[in-house]
Tab-separated table of C-alpha atoms and ligand atoms in Angstrom:
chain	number	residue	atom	x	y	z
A	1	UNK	CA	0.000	0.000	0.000
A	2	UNK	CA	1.166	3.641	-0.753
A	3	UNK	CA	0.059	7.493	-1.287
A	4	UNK	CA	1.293	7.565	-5.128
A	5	UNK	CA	-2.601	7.460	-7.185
A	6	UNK	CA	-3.443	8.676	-10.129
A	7	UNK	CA	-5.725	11.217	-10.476
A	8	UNK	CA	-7.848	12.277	-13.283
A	9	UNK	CA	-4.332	10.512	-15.258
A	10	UNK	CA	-2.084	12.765	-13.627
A	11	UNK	CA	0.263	10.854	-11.032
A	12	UNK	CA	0.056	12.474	-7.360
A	13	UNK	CA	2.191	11.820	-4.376
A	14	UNK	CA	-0.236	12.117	-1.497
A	15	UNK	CA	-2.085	15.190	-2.727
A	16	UNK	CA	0.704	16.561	-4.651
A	17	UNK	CA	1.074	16.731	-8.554
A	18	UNK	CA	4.348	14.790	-9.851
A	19	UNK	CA	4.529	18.018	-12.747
A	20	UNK	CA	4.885	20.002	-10.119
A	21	UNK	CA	7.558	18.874	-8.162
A	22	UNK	CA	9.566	18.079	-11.458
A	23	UNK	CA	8.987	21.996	-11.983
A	24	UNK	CA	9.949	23.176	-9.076
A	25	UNK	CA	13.444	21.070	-8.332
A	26	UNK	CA	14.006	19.105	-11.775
A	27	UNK	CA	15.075	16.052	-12.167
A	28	UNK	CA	15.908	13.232	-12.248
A	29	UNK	CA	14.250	13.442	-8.587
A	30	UNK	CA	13.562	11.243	-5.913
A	31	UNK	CA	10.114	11.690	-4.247
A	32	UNK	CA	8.844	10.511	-0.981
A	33	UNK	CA	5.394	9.933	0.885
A	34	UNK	CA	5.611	10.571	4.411
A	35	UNK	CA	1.912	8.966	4.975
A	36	UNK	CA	3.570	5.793	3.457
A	37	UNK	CA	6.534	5.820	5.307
A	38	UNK	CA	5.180	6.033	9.019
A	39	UNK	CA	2.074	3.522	7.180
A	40	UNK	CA	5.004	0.822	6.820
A	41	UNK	CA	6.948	1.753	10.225
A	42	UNK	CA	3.242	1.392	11.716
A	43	UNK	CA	2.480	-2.290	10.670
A	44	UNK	CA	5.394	-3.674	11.879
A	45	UNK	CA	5.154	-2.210	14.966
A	46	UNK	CA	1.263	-3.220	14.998
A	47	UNK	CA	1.886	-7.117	13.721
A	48	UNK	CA	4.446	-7.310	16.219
A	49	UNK	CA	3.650	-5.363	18.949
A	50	UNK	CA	2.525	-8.416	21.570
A	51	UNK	CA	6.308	-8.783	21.750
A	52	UNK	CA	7.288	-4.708	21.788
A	53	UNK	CA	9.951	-4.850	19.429
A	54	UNK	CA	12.873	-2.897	18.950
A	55	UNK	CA	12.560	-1.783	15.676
A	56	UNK	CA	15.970	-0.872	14.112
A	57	UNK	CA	15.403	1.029	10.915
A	58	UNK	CA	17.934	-0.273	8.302
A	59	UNK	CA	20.362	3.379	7.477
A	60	UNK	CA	21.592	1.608	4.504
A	61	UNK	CA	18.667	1.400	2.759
A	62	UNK	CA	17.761	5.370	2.833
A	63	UNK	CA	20.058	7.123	5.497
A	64	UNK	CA	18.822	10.827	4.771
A	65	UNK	CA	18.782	12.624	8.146
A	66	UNK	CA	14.953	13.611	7.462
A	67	UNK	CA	13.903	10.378	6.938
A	68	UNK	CA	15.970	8.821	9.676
A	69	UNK	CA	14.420	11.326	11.742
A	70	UNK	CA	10.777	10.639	11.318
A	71	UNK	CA	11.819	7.033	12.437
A	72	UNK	CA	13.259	7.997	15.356
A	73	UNK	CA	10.393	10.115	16.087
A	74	UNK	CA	7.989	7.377	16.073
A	75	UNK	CA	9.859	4.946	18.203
A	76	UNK	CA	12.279	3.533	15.878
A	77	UNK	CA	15.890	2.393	16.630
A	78	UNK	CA	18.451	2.190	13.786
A	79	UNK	CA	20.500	-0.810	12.367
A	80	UNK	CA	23.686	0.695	11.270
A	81	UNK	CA	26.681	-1.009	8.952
A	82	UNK	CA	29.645	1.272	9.699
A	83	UNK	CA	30.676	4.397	11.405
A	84	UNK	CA	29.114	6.896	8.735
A	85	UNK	CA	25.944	5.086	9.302
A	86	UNK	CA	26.315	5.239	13.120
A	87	UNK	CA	27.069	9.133	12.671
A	88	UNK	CA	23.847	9.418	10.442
A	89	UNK	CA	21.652	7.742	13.256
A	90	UNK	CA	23.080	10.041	15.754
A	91	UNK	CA	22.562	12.839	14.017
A	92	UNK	CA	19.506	11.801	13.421
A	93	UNK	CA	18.427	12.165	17.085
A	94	UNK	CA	18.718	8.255	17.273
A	95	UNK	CA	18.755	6.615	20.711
A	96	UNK	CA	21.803	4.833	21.086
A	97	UNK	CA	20.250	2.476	23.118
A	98	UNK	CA	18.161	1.261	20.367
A	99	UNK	CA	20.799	0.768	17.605
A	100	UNK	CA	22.558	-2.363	16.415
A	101	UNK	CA	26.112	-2.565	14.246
A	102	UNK	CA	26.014	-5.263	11.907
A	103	UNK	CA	28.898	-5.672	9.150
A	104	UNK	CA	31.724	-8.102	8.939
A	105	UNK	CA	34.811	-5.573	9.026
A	106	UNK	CA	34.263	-3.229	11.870
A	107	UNK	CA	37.475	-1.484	12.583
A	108	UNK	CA	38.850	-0.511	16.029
A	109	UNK	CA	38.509	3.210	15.666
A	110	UNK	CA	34.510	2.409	14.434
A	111	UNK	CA	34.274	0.010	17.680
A	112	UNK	CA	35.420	2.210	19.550
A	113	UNK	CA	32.664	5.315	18.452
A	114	UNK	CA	30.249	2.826	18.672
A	115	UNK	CA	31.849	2.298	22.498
A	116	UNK	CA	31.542	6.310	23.096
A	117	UNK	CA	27.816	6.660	22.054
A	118	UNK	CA	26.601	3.278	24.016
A	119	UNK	CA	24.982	1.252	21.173
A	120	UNK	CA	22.458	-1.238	22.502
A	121	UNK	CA	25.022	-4.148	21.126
A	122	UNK	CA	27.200	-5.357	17.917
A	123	UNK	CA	26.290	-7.902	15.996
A	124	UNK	CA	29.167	-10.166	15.507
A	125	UNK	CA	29.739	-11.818	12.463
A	126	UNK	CA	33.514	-13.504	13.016
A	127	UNK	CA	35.635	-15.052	16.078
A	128	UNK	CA	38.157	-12.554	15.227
A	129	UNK	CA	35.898	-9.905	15.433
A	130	UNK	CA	34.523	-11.467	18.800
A	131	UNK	CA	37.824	-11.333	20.195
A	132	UNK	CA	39.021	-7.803	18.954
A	133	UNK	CA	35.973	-6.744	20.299
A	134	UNK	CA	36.546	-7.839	23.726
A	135	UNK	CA	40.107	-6.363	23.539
A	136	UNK	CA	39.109	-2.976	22.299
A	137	UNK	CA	36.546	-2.763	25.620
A	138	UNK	CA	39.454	-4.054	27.794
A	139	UNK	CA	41.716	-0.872	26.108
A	140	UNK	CA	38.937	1.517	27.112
A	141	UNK	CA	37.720	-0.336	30.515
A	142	UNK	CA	34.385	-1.472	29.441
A	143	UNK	CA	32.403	-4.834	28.686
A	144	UNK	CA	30.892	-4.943	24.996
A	145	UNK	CA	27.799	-6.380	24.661
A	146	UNK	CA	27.413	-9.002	21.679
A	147	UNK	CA	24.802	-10.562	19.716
A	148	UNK	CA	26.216	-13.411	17.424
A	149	UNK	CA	25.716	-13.325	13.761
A	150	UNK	CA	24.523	-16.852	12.453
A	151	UNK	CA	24.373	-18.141	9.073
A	152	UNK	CA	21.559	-20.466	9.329
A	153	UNK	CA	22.418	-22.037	6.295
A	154	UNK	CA	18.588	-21.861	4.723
A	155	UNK	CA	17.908	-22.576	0.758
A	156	UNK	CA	18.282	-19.277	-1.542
A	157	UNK	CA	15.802	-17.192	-1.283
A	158	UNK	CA	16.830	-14.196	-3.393
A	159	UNK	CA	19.225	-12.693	-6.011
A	160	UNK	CA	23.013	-14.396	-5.563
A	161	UNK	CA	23.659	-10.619	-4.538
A	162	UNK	CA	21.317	-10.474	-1.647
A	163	UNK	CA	21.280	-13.625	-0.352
A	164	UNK	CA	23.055	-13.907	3.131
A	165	UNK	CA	22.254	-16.663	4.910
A	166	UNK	CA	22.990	-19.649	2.502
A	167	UNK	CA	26.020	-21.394	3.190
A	168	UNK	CA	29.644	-19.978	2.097
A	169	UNK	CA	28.555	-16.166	2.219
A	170	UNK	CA	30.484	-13.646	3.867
A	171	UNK	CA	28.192	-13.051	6.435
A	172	UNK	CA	27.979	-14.327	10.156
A	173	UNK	CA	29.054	-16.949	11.904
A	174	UNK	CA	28.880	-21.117	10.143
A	175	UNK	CA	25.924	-22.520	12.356
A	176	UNK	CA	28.173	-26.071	12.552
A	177	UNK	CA	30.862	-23.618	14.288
A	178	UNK	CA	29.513	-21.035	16.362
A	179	UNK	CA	28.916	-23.017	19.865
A	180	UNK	CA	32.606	-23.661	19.630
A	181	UNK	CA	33.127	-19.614	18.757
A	182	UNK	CA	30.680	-19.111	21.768
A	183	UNK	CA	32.286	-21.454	24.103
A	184	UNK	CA	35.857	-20.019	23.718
A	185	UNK	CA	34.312	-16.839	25.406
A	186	UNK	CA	32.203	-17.869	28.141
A	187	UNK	CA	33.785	-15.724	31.044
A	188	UNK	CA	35.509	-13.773	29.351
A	189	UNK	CA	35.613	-10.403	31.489
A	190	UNK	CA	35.146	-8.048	28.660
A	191	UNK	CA	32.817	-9.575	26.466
A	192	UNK	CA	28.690	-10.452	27.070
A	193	UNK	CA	27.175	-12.573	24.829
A	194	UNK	CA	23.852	-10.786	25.229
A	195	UNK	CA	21.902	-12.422	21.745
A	196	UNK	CA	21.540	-14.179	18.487
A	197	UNK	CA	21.294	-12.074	15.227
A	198	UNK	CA	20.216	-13.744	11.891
A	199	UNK	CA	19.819	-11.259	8.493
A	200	UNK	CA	18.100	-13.827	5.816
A	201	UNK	CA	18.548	-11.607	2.808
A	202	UNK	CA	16.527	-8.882	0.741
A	203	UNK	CA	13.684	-9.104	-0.532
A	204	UNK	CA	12.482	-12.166	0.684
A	205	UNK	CA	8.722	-12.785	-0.434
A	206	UNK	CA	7.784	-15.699	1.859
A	207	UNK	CA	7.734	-15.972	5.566
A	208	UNK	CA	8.976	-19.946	5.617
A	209	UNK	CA	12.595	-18.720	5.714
A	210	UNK	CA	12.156	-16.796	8.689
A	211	UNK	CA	9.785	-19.765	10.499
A	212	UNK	CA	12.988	-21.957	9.813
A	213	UNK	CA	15.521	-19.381	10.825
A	214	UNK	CA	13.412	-19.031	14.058
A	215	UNK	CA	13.279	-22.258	14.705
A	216	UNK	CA	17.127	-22.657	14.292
A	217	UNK	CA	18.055	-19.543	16.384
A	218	UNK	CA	15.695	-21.211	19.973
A	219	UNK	CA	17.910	-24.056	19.438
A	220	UNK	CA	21.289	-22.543	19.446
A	221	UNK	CA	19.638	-19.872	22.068
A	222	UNK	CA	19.267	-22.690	24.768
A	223	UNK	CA	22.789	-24.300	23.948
A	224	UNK	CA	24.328	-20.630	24.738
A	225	UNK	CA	22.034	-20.360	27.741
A	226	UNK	CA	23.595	-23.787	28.644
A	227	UNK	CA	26.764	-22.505	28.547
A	228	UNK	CA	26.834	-19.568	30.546
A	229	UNK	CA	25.677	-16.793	28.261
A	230	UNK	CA	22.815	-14.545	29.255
A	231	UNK	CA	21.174	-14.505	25.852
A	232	UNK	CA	18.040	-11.796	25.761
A	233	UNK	CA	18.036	-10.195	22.591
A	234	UNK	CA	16.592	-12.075	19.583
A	235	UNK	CA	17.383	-10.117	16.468
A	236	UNK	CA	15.440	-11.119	13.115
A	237	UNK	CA	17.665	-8.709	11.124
A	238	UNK	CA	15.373	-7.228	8.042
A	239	UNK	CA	14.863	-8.555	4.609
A	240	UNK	CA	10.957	-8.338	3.612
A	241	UNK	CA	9.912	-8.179	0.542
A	242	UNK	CA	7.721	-5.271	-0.951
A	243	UNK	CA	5.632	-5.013	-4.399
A	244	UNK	CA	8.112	-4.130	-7.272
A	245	UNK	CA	7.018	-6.108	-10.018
A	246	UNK	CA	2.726	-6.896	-9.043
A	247	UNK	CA	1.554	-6.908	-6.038
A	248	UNK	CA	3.681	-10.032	-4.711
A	249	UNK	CA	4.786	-8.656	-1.005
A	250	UNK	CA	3.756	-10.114	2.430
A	251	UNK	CA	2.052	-8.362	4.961
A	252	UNK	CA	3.876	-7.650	8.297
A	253	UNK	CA	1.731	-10.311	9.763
A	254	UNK	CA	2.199	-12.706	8.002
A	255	UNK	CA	6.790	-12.479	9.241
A	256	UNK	CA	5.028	-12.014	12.787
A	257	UNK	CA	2.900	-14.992	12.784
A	258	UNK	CA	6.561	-17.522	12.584
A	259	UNK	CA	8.406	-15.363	15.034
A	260	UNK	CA	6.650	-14.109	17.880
A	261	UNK	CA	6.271	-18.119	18.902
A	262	UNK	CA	10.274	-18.385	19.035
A	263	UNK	CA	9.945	-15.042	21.006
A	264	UNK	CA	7.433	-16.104	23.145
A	265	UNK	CA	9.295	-19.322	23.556
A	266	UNK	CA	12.672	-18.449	24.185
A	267	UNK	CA	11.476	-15.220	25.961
A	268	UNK	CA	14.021	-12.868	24.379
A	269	UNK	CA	13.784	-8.935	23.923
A	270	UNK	CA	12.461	-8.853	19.716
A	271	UNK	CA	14.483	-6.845	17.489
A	272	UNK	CA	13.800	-6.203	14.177
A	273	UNK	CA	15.870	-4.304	11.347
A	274	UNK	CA	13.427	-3.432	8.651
A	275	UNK	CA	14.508	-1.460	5.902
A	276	UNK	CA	13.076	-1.781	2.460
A	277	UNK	CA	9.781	-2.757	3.955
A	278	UNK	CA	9.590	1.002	5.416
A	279	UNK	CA	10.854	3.051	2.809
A	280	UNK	CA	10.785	0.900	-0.657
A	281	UNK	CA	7.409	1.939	-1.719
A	282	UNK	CA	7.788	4.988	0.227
A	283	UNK	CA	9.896	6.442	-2.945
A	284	UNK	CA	9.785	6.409	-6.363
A	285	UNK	CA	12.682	8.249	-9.119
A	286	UNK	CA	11.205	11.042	-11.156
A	287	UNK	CA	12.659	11.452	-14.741
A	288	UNK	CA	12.636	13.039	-18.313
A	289	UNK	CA	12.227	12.105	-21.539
A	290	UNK	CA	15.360	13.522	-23.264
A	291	UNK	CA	15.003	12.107	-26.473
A	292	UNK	CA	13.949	8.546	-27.964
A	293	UNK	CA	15.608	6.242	-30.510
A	294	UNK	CA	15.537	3.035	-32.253
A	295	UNK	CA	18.485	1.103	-32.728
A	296	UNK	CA	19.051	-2.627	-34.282
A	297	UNK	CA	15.007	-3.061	-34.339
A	298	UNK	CA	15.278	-2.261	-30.303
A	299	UNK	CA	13.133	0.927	-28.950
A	300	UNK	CA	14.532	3.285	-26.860
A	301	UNK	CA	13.261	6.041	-23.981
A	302	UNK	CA	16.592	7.925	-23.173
A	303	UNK	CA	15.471	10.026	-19.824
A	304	UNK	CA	17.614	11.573	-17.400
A	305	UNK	CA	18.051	8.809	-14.226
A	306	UNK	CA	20.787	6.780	-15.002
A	307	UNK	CA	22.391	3.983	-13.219
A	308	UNK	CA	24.107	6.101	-11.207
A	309	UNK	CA	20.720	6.879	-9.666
A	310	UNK	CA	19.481	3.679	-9.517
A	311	UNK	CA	21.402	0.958	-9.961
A	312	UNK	CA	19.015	-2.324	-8.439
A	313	UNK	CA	18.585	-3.265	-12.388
A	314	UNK	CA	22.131	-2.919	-13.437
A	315	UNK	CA	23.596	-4.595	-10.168
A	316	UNK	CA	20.300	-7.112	-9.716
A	317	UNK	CA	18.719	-7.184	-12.579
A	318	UNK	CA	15.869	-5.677	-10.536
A	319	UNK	CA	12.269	-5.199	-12.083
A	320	UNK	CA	10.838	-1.575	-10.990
A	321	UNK	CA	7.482	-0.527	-12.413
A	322	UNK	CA	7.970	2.227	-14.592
A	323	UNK	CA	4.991	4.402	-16.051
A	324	UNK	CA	4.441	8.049	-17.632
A	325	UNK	CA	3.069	10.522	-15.181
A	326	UNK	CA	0.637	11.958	-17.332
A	327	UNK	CA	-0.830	9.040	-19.362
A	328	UNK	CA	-2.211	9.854	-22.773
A	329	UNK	CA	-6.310	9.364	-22.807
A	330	UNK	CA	-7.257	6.004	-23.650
A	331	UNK	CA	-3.884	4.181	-21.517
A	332	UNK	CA	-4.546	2.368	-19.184
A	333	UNK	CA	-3.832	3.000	-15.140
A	334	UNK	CA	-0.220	1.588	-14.932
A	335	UNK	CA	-0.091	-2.371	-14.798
A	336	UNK	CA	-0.251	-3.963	-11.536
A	337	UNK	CA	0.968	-6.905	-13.580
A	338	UNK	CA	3.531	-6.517	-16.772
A	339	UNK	CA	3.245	-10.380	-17.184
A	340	UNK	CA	0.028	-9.450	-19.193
A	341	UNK	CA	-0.083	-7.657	-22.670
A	342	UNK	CA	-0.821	-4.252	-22.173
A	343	UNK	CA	-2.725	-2.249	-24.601
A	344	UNK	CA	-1.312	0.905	-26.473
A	345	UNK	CA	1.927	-0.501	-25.096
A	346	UNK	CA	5.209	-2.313	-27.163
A	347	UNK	CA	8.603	-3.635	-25.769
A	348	UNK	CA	11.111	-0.380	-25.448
A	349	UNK	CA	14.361	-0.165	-22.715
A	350	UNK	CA	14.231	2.677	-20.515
A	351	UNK	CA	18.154	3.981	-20.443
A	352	UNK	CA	20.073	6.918	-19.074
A	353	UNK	CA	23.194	9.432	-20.381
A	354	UNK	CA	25.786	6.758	-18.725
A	355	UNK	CA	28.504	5.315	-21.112
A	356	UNK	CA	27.894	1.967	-20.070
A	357	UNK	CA	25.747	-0.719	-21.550
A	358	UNK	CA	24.426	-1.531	-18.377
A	359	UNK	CA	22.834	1.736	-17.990
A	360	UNK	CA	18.806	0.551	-17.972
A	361	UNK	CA	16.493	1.442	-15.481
A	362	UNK	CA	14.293	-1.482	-17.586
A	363	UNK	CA	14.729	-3.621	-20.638
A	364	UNK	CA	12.101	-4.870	-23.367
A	365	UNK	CA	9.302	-2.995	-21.137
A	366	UNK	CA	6.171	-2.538	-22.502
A	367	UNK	CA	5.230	1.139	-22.331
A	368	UNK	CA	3.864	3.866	-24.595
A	369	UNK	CA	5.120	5.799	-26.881
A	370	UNK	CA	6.674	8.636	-25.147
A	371	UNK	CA	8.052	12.023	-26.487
A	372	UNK	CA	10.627	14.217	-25.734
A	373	UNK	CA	9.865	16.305	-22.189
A	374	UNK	CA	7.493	13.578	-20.795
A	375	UNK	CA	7.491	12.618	-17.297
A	376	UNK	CA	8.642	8.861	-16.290
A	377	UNK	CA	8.015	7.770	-12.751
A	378	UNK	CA	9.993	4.547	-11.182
A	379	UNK	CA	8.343	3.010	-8.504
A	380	UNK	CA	9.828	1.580	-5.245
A	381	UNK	CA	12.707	3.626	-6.032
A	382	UNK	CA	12.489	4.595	-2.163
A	383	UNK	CA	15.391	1.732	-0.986
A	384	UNK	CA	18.516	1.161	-2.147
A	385	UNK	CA	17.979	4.245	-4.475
A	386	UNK	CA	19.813	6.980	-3.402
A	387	UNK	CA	21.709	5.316	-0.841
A	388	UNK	CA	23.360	3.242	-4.015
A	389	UNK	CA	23.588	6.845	-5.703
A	390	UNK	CA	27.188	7.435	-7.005
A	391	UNK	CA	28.318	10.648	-9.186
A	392	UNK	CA	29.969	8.256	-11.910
A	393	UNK	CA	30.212	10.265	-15.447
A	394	UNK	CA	30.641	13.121	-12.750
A	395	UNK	CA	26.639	12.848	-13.179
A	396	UNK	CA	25.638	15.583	-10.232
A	397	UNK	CA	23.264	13.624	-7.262
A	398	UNK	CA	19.698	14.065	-7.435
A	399	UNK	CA	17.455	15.998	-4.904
A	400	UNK	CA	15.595	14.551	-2.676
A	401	UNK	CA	11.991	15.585	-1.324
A	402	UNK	CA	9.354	14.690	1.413
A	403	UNK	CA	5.726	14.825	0.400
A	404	UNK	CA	2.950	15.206	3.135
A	405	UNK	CA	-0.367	15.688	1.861
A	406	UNK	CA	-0.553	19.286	0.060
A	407	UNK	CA	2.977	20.224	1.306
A	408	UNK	CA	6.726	18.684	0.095
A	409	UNK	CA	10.138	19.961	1.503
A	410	UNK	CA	13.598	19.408	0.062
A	411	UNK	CA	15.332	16.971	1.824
A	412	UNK	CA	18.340	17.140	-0.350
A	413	UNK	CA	19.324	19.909	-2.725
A	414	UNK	CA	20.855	18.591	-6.436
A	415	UNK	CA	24.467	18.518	-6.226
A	416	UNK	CA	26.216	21.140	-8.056
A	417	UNK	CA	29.502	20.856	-10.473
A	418	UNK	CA	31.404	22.177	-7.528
A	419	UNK	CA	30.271	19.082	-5.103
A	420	UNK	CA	31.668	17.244	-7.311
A	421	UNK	CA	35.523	18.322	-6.899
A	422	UNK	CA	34.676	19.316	-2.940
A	423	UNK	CA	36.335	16.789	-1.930
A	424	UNK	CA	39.291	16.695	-4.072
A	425	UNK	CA	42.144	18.895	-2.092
A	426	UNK	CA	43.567	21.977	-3.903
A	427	UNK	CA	41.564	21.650	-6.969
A	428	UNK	CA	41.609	25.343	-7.055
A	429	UNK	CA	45.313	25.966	-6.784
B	1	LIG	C1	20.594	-4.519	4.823
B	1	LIG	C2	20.324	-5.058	6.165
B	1	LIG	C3	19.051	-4.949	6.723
B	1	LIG	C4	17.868	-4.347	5.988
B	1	LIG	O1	17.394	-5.185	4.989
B	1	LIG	P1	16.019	-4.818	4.251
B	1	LIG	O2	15.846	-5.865	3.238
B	1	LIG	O3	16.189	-3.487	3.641
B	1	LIG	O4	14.951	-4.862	5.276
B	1	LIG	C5	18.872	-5.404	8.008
B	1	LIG	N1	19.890	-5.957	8.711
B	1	LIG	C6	21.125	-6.088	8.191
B	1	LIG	C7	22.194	-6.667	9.024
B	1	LIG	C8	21.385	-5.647	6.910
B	1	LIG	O5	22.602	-5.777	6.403
């Protein structure tokens, strides 16, 4: 469910024309829908709420302070992947004592911020890191508290590039090794094994996954019980699925209905680390039409997002709905389903300026024929969007803006040719 509708044909976030938001900060432009936002932080919180859940909002997935800030303002924690992401959270007016540090390379000097601010725990995803961890509280005279990272070694559930709990991944720790990882700590004086944290992968469609992964993490929750660790924390990392392609995504419900019995039964704290869910749908890329082509019998729509903008299709091969803002008379509301044929409609690939071949926002799409100037909007652009942004081509960032109901605010201006060389010391000398 979210606030984008078309109106008498013309697209509107909440009550806001698309045309005029391209007008007044150009594009290519991402747009977001507040009411769909806090809609998605809402049900999880709702499905789950018999357990009250710390819900950790995912940084990675859209990190903007604004954003991050309306989840802190209704209750929600952060999940955070590095230092940056830590600093975004804080800034963000996060609580420390609701965020989580996942990734497999933390350094010392990120422990250590992490240390400073008072995180609720890291998630642990290596004995080495287990063990620097402890020694990096020892330098600084304090006890970390750790939730261990399992790979619960499930079937594949996703793209080979989001898939992180089937065996051989980078992530966590082998579920045939980590008693013996958990074991080799047990007293140690600097180091409290205070949970279990699983991430399944992104976007995961089905709730079976998480019933097994459940099921795996009471086991291994009562064997480090048994051995002396003072496991509380249950953390279901993030990973559900939203509507790209039809309308194929679970409800909230439907993830609570195989976890809250391993919560109930192993009578840990919940956490959760939702990201995509929240702000996927929340978002969606504006573009235009710069010209149109057809090359070796192939149609194309050359508009101004590029991969640099939006790179799930290049990196995934990710399906985003994709439909003109202002459909002609006689077209169609845009397909809940491209699996159909779709009248007024033939196979075109939706590219940007980038010199690469890879540079499609969609391939052999069936849309309409579109014109120079028109308005393109790409749906669930709201995760892994602009977070994924880069400024290869020295393509300038797009701007960012908030939508609720009649109002929108810019959340982040364009980036400028200047931005681009900010960075780069002396470039005016
Ligand atoms: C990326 C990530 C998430 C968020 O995943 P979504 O699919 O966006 O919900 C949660 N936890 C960890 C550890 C992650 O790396």
């Amino acid at each position: 469910m979210d606030h984008f509708q078309y109106l008498d044909r013309v697209l509107h976030c909440e009550e806001v024309p698309l045309a005029e938001l391209a007008e007044k900060y150009g594009t290519p432009l991402f747009v977001y829908s507040q009411a769909t936002l806090l809609h998605h932080l809402k049900q999880i919180q709702s499905a789950f709420a018999e357990a009250d859940p710390i819900v950790c909002y995912s940084v990675k997935t859209n990190g903007n302070i604004h954003i991050a800030r309306l989840m802190a303002e209704h209750g929600s924690g952060f999940d955070v992947t590095s230092g940056g992401e830590l600093f975004r959270a804080l800034k963000a007016g996060g609580d420390p004592k609701k965020i989580v540090f996942a990734g497999v390379g933390k350094t010392d000097v990120e422990m250590r911020y992490a240390f400073e601010t008072g995180i609720l725990f890291f998630d642990v995803e290596s004995e080495q890191e287990l063990h620097r961890l402890g020694e990096v509280a020892k330098s600084i005279g304090t006890v970390a508290r750790a939730a261990l990272r399992v790979n619960p070694d499930l079937p594949p559930k996703t793209h080979i590039k989001t898939d992180t709990s089937v065996k051989g991944v980078k992530f966590g720790l082998d579920i045939d090794t980590i008693l013996e990882v958990a074991q080799g700590v047990v007293g140690h004086p600097n180091l409290q094994v205070v949970g279990l944290h699983m991430h399944l992968g992104s976007p995961i469609l089905s709730a079976e996954p998480y019933r097994q992964g459940a099921e795996k993490g009471a086991i291994l929750i009562a064997a480090l019980r048994k051995q002396g660790h003072p496991i509380q924390y249950l953390n279901m990392g993030g990973g559900f699925g939203i509507h790209y392609r039809k309308q194929e995504a679970l409800p909230a419900q439907a993830f609570a209905e195989v976890i809250l019995p391993v919560v109930r039964e192993t009578k840990c704290r919940l956490v959760l680390e939702p990201g995509r869910f929240i702000v996927g749908n929340a978002g969606l890329l504006l573009s235009r039409v710069i010209f149109t082509k057809e090359s070796g019998g192939k149609h194309y729509i050359i508009q101004d997002a590029a991969m640099n903008d939006l790179i799930r299709p290049t990196l995934y091969d990710s399906f985003h709905r994709i439909w003109p803002v202002a459909p002609s008379a006689g077209l169609p509301a845009p397909p809940l389903d491209y699996e159909t044929a779709i009248p007024h409609t033939f196979p075109q690939n939706v590219v940007g300026p980038v010199c690469e071949s890879g540079d499609f926002l969609a391939k052999d799409r069936n849309l309409p024929t579109m014109k120079r100037g028109d308005l393109l909007a790409t749906f669930s652009a709201g995760a892994y969007g602009m977070a994924m942004s880069s400024n290869y081509n020295a393509r300038c960032r797009a701007a960012e803006v908030l939508v609720t109901g009649r109002t929108h605010r810019l959340i982040r201006r364009r980036e400028t040719y200047d931005d681009l060389v900010r960075a780069e010391v002396d470039c005016n000398s």
